[in-house]
mmCIF file of C-alpha atoms in Angstrom:
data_model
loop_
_atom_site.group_PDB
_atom_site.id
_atom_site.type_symbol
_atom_site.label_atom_id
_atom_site.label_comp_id
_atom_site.label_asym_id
_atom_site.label_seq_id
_atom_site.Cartn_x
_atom_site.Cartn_y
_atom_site.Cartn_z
ATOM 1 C CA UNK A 941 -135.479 127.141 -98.829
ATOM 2 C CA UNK A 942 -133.894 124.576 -96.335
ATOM 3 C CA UNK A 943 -131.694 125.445 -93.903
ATOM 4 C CA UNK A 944 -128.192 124.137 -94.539
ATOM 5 C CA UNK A 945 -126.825 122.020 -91.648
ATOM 6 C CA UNK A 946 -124.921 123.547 -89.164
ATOM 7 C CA UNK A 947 -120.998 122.223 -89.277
ATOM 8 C CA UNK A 948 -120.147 119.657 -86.444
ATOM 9 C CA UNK A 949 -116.685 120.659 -86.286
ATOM 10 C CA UNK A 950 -114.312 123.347 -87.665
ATOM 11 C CA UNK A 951 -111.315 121.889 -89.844
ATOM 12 C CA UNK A 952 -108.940 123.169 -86.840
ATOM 13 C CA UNK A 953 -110.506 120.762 -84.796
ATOM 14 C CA UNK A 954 -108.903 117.587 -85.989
ATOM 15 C CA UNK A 955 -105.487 116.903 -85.928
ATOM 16 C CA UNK A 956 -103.466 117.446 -88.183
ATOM 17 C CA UNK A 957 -102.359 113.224 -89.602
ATOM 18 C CA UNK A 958 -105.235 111.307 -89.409
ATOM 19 C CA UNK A 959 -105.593 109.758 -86.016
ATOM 20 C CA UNK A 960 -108.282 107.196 -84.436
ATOM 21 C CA UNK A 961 -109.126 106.367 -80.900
ATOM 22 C CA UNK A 962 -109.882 102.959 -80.557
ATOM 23 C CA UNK A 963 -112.543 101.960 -77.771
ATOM 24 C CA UNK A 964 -112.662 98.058 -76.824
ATOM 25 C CA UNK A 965 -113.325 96.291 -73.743
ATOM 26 C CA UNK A 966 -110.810 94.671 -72.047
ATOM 27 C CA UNK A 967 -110.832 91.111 -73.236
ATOM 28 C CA UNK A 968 -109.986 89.382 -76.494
ATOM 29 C CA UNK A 969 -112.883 89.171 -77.769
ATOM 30 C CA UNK A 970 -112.936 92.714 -78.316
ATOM 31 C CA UNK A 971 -109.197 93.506 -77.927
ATOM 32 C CA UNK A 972 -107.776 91.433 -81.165
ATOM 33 C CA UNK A 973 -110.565 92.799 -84.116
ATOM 34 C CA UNK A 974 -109.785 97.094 -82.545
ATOM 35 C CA UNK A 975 -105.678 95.856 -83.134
ATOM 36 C CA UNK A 976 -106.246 94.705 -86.420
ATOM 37 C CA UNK A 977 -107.940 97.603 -87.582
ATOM 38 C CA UNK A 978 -105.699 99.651 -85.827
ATOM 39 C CA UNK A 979 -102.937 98.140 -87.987
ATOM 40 C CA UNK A 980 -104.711 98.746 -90.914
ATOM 41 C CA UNK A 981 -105.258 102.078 -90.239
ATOM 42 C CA UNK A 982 -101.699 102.784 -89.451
ATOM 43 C CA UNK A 983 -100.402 101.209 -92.669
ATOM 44 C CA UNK A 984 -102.366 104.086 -94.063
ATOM 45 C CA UNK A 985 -100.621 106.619 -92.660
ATOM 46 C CA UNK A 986 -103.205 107.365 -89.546
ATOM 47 C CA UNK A 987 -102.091 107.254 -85.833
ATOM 48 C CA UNK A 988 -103.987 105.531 -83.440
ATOM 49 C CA UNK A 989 -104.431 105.721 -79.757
ATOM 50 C CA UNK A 990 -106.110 102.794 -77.956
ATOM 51 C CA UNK A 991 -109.026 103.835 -74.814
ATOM 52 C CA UNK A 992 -109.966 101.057 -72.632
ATOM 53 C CA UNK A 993 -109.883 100.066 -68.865
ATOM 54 C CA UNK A 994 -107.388 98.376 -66.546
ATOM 55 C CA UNK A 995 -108.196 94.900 -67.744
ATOM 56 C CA UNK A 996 -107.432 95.900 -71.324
ATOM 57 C CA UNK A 997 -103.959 96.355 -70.800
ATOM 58 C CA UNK A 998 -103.528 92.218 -70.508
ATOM 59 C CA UNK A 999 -104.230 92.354 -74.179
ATOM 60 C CA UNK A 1000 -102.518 95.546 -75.228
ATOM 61 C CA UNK A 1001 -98.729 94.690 -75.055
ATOM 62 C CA UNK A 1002 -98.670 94.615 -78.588
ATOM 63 C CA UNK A 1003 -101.206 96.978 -79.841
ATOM 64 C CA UNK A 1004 -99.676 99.384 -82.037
ATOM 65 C CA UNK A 1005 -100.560 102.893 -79.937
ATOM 66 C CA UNK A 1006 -99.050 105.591 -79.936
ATOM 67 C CA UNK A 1007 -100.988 106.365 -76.585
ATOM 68 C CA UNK A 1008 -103.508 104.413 -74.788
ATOM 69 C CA UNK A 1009 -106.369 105.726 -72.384
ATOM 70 C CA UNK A 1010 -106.945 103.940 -69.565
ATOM 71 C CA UNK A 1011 -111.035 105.143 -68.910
ATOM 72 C CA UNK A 1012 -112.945 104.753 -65.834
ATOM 73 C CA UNK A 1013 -115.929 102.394 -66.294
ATOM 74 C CA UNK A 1014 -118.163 100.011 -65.048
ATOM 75 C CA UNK A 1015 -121.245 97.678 -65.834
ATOM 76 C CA UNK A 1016 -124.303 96.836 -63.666
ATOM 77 C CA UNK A 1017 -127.222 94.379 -63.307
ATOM 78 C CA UNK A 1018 -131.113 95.477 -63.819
ATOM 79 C CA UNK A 1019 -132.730 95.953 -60.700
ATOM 80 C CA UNK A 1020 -129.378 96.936 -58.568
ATOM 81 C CA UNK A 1021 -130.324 100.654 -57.888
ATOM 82 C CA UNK A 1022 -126.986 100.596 -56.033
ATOM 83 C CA UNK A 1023 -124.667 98.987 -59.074
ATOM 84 C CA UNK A 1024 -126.459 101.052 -61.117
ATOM 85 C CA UNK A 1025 -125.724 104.322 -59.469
ATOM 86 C CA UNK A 1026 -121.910 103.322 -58.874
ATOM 87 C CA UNK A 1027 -121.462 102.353 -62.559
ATOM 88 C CA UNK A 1028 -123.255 105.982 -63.632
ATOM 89 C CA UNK A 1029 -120.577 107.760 -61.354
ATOM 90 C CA UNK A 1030 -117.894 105.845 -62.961
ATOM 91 C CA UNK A 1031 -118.767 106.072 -66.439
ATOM 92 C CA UNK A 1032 -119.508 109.952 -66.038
ATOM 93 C CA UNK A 1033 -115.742 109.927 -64.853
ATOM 94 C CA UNK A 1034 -114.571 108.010 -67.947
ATOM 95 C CA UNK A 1035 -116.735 110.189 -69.759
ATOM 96 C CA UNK A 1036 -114.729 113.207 -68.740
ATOM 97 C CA UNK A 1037 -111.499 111.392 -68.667
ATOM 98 C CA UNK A 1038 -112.356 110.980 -72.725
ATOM 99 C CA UNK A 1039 -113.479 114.351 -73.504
ATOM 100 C CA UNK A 1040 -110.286 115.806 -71.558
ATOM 101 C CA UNK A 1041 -108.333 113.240 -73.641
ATOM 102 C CA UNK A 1042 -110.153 113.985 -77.179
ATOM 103 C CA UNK A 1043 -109.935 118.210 -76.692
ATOM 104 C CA UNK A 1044 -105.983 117.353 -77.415
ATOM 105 C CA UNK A 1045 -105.887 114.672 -79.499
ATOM 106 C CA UNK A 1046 -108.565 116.002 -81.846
ATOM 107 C CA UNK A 1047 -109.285 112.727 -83.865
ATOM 108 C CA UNK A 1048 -110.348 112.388 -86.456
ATOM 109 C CA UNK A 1049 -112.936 109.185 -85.754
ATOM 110 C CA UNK A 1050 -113.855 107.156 -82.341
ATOM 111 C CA UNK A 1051 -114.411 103.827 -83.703
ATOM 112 C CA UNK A 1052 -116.059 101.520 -80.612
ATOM 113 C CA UNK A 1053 -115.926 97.919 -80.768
ATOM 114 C CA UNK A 1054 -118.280 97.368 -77.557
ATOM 115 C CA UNK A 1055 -117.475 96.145 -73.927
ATOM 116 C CA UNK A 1056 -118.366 98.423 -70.982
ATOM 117 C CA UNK A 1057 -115.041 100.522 -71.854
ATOM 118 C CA UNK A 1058 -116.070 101.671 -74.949
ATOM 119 C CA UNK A 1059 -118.738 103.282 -73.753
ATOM 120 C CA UNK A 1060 -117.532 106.374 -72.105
ATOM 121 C CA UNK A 1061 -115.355 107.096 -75.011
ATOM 122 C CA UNK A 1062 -118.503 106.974 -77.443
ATOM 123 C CA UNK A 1063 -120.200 109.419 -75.172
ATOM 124 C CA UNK A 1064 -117.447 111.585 -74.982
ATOM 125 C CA UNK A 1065 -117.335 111.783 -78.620
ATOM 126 C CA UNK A 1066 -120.874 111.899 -79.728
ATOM 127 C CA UNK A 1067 -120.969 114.950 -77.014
ATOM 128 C CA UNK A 1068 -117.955 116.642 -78.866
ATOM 129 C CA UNK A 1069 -119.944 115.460 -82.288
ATOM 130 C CA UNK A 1070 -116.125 113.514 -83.503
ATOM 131 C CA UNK A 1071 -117.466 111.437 -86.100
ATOM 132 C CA UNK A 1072 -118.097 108.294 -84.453
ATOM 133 C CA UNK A 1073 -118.497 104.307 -85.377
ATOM 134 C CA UNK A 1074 -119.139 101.181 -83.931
ATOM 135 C CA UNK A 1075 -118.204 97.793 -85.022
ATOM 136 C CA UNK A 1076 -119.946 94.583 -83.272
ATOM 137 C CA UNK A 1077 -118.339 91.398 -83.429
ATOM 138 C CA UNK A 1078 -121.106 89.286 -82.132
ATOM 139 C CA UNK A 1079 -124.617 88.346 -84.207
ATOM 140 C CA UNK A 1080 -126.230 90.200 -81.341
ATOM 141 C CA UNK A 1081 -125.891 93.514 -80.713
ATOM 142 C CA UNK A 1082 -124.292 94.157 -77.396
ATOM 143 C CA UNK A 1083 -125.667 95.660 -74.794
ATOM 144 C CA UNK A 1084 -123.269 99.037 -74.949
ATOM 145 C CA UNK A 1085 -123.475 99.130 -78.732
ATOM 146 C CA UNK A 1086 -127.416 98.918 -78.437
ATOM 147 C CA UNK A 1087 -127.405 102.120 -76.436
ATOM 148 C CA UNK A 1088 -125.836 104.306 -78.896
ATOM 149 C CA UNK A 1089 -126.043 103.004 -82.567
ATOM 150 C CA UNK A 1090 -128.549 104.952 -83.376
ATOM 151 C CA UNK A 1091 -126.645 107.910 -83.048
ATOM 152 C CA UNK A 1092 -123.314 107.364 -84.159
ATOM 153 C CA UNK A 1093 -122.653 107.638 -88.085
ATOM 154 C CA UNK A 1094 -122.087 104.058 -89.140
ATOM 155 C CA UNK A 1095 -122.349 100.754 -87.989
ATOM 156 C CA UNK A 1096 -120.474 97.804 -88.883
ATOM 157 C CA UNK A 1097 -120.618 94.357 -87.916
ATOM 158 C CA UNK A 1098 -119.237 90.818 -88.706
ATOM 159 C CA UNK A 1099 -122.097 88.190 -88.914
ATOM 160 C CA UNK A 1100 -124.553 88.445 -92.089
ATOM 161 C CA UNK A 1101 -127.792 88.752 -89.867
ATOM 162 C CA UNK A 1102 -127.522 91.106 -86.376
ATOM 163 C CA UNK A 1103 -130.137 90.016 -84.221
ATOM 164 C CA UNK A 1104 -131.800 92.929 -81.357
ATOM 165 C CA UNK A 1105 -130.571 95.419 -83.935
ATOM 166 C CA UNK A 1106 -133.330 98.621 -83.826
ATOM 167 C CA UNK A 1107 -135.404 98.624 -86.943
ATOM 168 C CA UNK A 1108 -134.396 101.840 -87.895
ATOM 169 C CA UNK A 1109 -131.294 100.091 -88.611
ATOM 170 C CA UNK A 1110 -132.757 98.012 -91.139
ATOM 171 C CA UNK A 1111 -130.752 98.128 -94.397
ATOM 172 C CA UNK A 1112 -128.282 100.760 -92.967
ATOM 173 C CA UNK A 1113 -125.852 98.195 -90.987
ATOM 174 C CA UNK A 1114 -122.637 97.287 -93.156
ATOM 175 C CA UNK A 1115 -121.282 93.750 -92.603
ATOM 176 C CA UNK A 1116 -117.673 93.550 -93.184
ATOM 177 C CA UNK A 1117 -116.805 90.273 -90.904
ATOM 178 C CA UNK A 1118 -114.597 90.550 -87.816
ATOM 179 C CA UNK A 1119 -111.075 91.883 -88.295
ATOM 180 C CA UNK A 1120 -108.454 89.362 -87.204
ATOM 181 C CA UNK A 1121 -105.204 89.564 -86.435
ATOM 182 C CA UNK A 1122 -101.998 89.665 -89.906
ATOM 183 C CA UNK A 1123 -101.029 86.394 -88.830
ATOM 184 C CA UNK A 1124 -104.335 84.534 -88.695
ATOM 185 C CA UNK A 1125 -105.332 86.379 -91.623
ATOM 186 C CA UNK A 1126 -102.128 84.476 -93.520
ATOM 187 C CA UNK A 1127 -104.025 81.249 -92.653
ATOM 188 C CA UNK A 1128 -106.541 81.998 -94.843
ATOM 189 C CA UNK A 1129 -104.050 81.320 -97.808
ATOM 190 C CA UNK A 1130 -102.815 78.281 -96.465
ATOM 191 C CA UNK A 1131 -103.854 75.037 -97.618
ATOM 192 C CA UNK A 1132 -105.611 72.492 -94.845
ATOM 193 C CA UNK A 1133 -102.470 70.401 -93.923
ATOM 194 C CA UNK A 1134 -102.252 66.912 -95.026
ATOM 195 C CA UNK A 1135 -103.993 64.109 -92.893
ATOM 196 C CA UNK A 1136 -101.916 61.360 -92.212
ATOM 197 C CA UNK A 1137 -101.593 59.046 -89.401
ATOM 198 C CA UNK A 1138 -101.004 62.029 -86.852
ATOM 199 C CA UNK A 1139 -104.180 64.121 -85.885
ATOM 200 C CA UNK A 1140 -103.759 67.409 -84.301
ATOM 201 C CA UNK A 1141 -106.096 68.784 -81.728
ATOM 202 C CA UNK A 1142 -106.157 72.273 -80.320
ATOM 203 C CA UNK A 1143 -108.568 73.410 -77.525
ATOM 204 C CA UNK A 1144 -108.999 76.435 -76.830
ATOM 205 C CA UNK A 1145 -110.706 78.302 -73.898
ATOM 206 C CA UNK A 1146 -111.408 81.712 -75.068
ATOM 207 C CA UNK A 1147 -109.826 84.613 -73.484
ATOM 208 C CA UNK A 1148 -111.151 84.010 -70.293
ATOM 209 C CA UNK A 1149 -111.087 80.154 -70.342
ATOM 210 C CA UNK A 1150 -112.947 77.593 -69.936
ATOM 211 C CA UNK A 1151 -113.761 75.391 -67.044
ATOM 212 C CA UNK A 1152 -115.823 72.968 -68.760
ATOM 213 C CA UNK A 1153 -113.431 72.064 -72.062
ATOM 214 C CA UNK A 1154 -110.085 71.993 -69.307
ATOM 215 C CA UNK A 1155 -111.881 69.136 -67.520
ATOM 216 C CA UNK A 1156 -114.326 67.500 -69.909
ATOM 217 C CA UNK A 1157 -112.225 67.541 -73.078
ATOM 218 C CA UNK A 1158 -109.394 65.442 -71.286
ATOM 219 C CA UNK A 1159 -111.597 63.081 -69.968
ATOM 220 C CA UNK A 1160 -113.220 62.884 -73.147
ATOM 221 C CA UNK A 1161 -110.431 62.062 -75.392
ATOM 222 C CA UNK A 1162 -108.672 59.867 -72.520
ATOM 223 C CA UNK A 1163 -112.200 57.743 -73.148
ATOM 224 C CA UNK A 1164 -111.212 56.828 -76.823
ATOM 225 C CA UNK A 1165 -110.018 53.584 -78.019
ATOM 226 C CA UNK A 1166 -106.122 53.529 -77.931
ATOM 227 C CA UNK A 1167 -105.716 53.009 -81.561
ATOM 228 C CA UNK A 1168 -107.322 56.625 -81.944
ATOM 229 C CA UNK A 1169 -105.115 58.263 -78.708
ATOM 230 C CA UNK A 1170 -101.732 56.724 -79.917
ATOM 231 C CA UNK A 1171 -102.050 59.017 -82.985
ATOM 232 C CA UNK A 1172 -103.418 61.744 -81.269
ATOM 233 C CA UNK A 1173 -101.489 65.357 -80.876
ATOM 234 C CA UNK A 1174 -103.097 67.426 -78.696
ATOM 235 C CA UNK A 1175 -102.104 71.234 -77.589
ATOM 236 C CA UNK A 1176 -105.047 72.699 -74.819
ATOM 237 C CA UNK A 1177 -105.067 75.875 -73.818
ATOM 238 C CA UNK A 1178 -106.081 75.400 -69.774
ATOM 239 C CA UNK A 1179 -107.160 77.414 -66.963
ATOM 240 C CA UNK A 1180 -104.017 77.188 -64.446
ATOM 241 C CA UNK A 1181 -105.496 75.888 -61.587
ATOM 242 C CA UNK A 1182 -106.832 72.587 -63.835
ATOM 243 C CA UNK A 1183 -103.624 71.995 -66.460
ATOM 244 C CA UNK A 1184 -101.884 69.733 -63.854
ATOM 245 C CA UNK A 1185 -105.323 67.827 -63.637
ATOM 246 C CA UNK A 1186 -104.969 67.601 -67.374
ATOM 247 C CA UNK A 1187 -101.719 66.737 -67.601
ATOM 248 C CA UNK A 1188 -101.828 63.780 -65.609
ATOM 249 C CA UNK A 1189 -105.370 62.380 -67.827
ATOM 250 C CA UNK A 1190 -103.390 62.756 -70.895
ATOM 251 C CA UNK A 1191 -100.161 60.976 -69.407
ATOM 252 C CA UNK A 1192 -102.150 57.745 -68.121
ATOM 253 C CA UNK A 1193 -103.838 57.733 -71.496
ATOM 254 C CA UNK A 1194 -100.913 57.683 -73.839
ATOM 255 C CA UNK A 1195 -101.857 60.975 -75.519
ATOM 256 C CA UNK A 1196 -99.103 63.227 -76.728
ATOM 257 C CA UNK A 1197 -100.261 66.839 -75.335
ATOM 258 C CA UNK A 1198 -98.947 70.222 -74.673
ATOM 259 C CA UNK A 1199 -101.239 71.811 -71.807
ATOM 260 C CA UNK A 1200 -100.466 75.497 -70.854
ATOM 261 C CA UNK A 1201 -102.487 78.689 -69.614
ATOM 262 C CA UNK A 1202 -101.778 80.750 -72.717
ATOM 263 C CA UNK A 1203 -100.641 79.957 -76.182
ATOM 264 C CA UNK A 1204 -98.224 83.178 -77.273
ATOM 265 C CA UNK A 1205 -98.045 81.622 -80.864
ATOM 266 C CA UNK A 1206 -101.587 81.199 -81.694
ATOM 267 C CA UNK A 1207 -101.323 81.741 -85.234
ATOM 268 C CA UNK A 1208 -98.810 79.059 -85.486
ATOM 269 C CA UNK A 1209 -100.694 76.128 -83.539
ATOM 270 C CA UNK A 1210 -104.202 77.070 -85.331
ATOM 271 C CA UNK A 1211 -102.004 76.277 -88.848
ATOM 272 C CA UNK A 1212 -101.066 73.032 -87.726
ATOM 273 C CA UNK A 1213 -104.466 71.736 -85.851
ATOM 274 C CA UNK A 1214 -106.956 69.595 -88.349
ATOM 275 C CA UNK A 1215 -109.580 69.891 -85.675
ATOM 276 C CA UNK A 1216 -110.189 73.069 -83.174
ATOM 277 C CA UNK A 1217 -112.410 72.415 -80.195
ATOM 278 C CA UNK A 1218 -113.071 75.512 -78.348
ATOM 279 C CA UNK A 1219 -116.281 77.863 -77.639
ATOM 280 C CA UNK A 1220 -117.988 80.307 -79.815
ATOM 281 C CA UNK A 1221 -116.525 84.133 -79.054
ATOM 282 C CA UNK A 1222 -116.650 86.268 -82.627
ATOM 283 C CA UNK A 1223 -113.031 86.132 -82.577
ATOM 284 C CA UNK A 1224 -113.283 82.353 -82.359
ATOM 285 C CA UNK A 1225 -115.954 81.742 -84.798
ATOM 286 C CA UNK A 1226 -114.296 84.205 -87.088
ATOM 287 C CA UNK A 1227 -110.412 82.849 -86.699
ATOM 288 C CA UNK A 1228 -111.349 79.529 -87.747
ATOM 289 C CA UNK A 1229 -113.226 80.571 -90.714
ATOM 290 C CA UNK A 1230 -110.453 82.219 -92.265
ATOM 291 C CA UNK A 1231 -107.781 79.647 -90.921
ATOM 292 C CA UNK A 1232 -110.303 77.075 -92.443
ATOM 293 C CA UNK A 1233 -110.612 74.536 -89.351
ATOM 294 C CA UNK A 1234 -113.294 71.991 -88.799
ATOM 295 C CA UNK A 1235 -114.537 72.735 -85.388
ATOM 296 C CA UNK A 1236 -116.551 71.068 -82.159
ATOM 297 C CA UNK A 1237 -118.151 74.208 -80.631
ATOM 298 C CA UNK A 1238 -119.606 74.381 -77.052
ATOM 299 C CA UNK A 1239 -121.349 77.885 -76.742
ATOM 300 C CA UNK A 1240 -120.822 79.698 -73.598
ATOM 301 C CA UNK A 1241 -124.358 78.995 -71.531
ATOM 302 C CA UNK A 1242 -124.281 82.473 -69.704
ATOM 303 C CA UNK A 1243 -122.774 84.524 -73.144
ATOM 304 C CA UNK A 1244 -125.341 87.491 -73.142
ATOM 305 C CA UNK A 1245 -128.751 87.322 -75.410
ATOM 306 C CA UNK A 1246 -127.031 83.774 -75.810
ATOM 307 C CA UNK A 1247 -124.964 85.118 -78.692
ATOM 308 C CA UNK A 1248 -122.307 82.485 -78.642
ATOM 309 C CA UNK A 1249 -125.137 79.769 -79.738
ATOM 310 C CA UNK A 1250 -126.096 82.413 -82.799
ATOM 311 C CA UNK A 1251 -122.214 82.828 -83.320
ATOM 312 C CA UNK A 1252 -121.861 79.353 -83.847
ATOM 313 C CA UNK A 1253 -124.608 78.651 -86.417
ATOM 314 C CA UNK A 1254 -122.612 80.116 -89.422
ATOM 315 C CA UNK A 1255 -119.800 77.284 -89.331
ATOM 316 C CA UNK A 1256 -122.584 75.228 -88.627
ATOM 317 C CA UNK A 1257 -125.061 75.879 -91.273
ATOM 318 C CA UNK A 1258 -121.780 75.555 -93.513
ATOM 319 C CA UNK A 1259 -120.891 71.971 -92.226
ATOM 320 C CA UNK A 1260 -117.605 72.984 -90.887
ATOM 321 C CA UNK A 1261 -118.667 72.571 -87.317
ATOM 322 C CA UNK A 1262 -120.640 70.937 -84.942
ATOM 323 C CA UNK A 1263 -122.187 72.683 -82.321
ATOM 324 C CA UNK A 1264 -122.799 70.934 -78.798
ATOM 325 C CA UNK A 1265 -125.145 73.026 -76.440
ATOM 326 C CA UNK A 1266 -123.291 73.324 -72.787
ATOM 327 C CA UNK A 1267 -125.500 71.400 -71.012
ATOM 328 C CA UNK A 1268 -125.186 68.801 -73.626
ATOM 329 C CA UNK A 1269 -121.662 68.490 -73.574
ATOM 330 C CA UNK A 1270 -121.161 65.034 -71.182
ATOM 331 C CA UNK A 1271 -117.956 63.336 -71.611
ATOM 332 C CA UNK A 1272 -119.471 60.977 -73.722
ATOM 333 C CA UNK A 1273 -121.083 63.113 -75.884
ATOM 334 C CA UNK A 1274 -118.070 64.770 -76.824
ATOM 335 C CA UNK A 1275 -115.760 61.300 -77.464
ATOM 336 C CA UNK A 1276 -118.706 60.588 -79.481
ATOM 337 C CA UNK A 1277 -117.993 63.456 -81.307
ATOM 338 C CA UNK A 1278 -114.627 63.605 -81.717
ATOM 339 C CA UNK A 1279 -114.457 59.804 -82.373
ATOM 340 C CA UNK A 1280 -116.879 60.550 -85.429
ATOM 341 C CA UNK A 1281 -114.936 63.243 -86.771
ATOM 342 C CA UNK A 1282 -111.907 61.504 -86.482
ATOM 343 C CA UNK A 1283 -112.552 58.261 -88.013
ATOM 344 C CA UNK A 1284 -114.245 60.721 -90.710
ATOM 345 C CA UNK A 1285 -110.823 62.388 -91.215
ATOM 346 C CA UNK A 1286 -111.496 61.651 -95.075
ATOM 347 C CA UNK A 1287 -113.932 64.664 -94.887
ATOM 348 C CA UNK A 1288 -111.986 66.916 -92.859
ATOM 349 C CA UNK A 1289 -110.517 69.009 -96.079
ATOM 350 C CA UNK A 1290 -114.069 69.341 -97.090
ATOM 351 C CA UNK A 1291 -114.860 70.841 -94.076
ATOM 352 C CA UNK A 1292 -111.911 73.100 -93.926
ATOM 353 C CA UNK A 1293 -113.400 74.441 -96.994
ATOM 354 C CA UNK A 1294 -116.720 74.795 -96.095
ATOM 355 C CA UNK A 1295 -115.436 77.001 -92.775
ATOM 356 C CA UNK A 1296 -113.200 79.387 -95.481
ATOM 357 C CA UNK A 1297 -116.438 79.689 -97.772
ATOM 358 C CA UNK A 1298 -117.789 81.976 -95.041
ATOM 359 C CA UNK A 1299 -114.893 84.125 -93.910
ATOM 360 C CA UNK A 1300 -114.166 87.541 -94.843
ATOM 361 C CA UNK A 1301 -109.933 87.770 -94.854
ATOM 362 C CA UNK A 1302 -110.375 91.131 -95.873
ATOM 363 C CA UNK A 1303 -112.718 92.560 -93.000
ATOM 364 C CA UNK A 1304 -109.945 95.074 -91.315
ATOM 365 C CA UNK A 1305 -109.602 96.191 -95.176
ATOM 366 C CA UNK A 1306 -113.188 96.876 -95.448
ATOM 367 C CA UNK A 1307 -113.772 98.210 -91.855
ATOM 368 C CA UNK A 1308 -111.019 100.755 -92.402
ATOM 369 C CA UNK A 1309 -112.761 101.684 -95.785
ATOM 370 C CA UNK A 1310 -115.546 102.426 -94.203
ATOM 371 C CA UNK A 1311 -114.036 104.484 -91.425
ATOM 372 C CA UNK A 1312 -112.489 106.258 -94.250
ATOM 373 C CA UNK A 1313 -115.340 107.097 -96.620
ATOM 374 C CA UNK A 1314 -117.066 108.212 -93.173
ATOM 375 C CA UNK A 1315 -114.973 110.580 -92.174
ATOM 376 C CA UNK A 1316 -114.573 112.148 -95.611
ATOM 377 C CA UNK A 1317 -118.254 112.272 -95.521
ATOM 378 C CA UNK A 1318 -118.249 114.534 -92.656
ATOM 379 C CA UNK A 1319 -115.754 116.699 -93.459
ATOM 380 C CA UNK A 1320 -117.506 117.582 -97.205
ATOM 381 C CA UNK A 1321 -120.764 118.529 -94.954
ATOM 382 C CA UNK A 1322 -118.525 120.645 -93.469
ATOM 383 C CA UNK A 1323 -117.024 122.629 -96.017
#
C-alpha cells in the first residue's frame, strides 16, 4: 500500500482569517492586476498584505494592505558573473526578509504576479511549502515566473495561448484574463460613446512612458489636414521632460489637448476616448478590451521575448486594433493611420465591440476562485 503524503503544514500554521501576500514588481504592469485581486479577495473576507521593492511603493498608495513588505531584490544580465552574484546576494536577503515576514503572518497563499520582486517571496514560500500561485499577465511567460512554475500549485494567466511555457505545463495552465482595476472593470458595461463631430484621443505611455508616442504622436496628428485637427480632442499622457515640446505642437496646430505626466483619473478619460493610442503592456491590452476601445498599438521594441508584439495580436486578430511595429512607426505612418481610422469613424462602434468580444471583466473573480479552490485543496490533503 502507498504511502500517504506527508502534510505540508499543520492547521496552526496559518492564520487564523484568511490572509494573502501579494508579490508584484514594482511597476504597473504588474502593480494594478495584484490590487485588483487583492480587492477581490478582501471583499471576501481575507486580509492581504502586499511584498514588493522600493519602486513598488509609486504604485501602492492605494493598494488595500493591511501591511506591505518592502523585499530586497535585484535582476541581472547573462554573462555578468558580477550582476549575477550581486543580484544572488540580494535576493537571498529578500528571501530571508520573506520567510522572517511569512513565520508571523502565516498566510494562507503567496500569489506572485512576476517582476524581479516577486521572486524572493515565492522562494520564501515554496521553502516554507505556503501554498503558492502565480499569475502572468503577459502571453510569454516571464522570466521570474519561468523559474518557478513548475513548482508552485497553480498557474494562471491572462492571454488564451502562453508562449515559453514548459511542456509539462501543457493542459494544466488556467487562463482567467488579467485582473483590472473596479473602475475600468465598470467600462466594460458602458456603451462606446456616441461619435459626433468631436473625436477623442488618449495616448498613453505605459507606466514607464514612452519616448517615442510623446514625440511622434504630436507630430503625427499636427500633420493632419485641419478639417480633421479642428475636431480633434486629445488628452496624452507624456514623459515630463517632452510635454512642453508637446504642448507647443498641439498649440501651433489648432488641436485641443490636455498633456500631463500622469493621468490620476484613468478610468474616467479611457470612458470618454473613441480611439486609444498607446503600447502593448497586459494591463494595456487588457484595459481596453474590457473598456471596449479601438486602438493604434506600437509594441515596446526591447519588451522581453518581445511579448508586447504577442500581447498585441489578440485586439488585432479581433479587428479592434492595429498594430504598428516600433521601427515602423514614422510620423507618417502613424497620420496615415490615424487619418484612416478617423475618417472611418463609421466603424469605430464595431470595433469597440470586437475589442469587448475578447475581454474577461470577470478575471479578478475567477483568479480569486482559483486561489480559493487551491488553498482548500491543500488543506483537505492535510487533514
Amino acid at each position: 500500500m502507498a504511502k500517504a503524503p506527508k502534510p505540508r503544514r499543520k492547521a496552526s500554521s496559518f492564520s487564523e482569517t484568511p490572509l494573502a501576500v501579494v508579490a508584484a514588481g514594482g511597476t504597473g504592469g504588474h502593480m494594478f492586476p495584484a490590487e485588483a485581486l487583492a480587492r477581490e479577495l478582501i471583499a471576501r473576507g481575507w486580509q492581504v498584505v502586499l511584498a514588493s521593492d522600493a519602486r513598488g511603493a509609486a504604485y501602492a498608495e492605494k493598494f488595500p494592505a493591511i501591511e506591505r513588505l518592502s523585499l530586497e531584490a535585484a535582476t541581472f544580465k547573462a554573462g555578468d558573473p558580477i550582476g549575477m552574484a550581486r543580484a544572488a546576494i540580494k535576493i537571498a536577503m529578500g528571501t530571508m526578509q520573506a520567510r522572517k515576514a511569512f513565520a508571523r503572518l502565516k498566510p494562507w497563499a503567496v500569489i506572485g504576479f512576476g517582476g524581479y520582486p516577486s521572486y524572493p517571496a515565492l522562494l520564501a514560500a515554496l521553502g516554507r511549502k505556503d501554498v503558492t500561485l502565480i499569475h502572468e499577465q503577459n502571453s510569454v511567460l516571464g522570466r521570474s515566473n519561468r523559474q518557478l512554475v513548475k513548482k508552485v500549485d497553480a498557474v494562471a494567466c491572462a492571454f488564451p495561448v502562453l508562449r515559453m511555457a514548459p511542456e509539462e505545463l501543457e493542459g494544466k495552465v488556467q487562463v482567467v484574463g488579467n485582473p483590472v482595476r473596479p473602475d475600468i472593470q465598470a467600462l466594460y458595461e458602458e456603451p462606446y460613446p456616441a461619435v459626433e463631430k468631436t473625436i477623442r484621443i488618449l495616448v498613453t505611455g505605459g507606466s514607464q512612458g514612452a519616448k517615442i508616442l510623446s514625440e511622434r504622436v504630436p507630430q503625427a496628428l499636427a500633420s493632419l489636414p485641419i478639417s480633421i485637427r479642428i475636431n480633434l480632442q486629445v488628452e496624452q499622457q507624456a514623459r515630463a521632460e517632452q510635454a512642453e515640446a508637446a504642448v507647443k505642437l498641439y498649440q501651433n496646430a489648432e488641436i485641443h489637448a490636455e498633456v500631463s505626466p500622469f493621468f490620476s483619473n484613468m478610468a474616467e478619460r479611457l470612458g470618454r476616448a473613441h480611439i486609444v493610442i498607446g503600447r502593448s503592456g497586459a494591463s494595456t491590452v487588457c484595459e481596453l478590451a474590457v473598456a471596449g476601445k479601438p486602438a493604434i498599438l506600437i509594441p515596446l521594441k526591447i519588451a522581453a521575448d518581445n511579448h508586447q508584439t504577442y500581447n498585441a495580436e489578440v485586439l488585432k486578430e479581433a479587428k479592434a486594433a492595429i498594430v504598428i511595429p516600433e521601427d515602423e512607426a514614422t510620423v507618417e505612418r502613424l497620420a496615415e493611420e490615424i487619418r484612416t481610422m478617423i475618417e472611418g469613424a463609421a466603424l469605430l462602434p464595431m470595433r469597440a465591440k470586437a475589442a469587448k468580444s475578447v475581454a474577461r471583466p470577470d478575471a479578478a473573480k475567477l483568479l480569486a476562485d482559483l486561489v480559493e479552490r487551491t488553498v482548500e485543496k491543500v488543506r483537505r490533503a492535510e487533514v
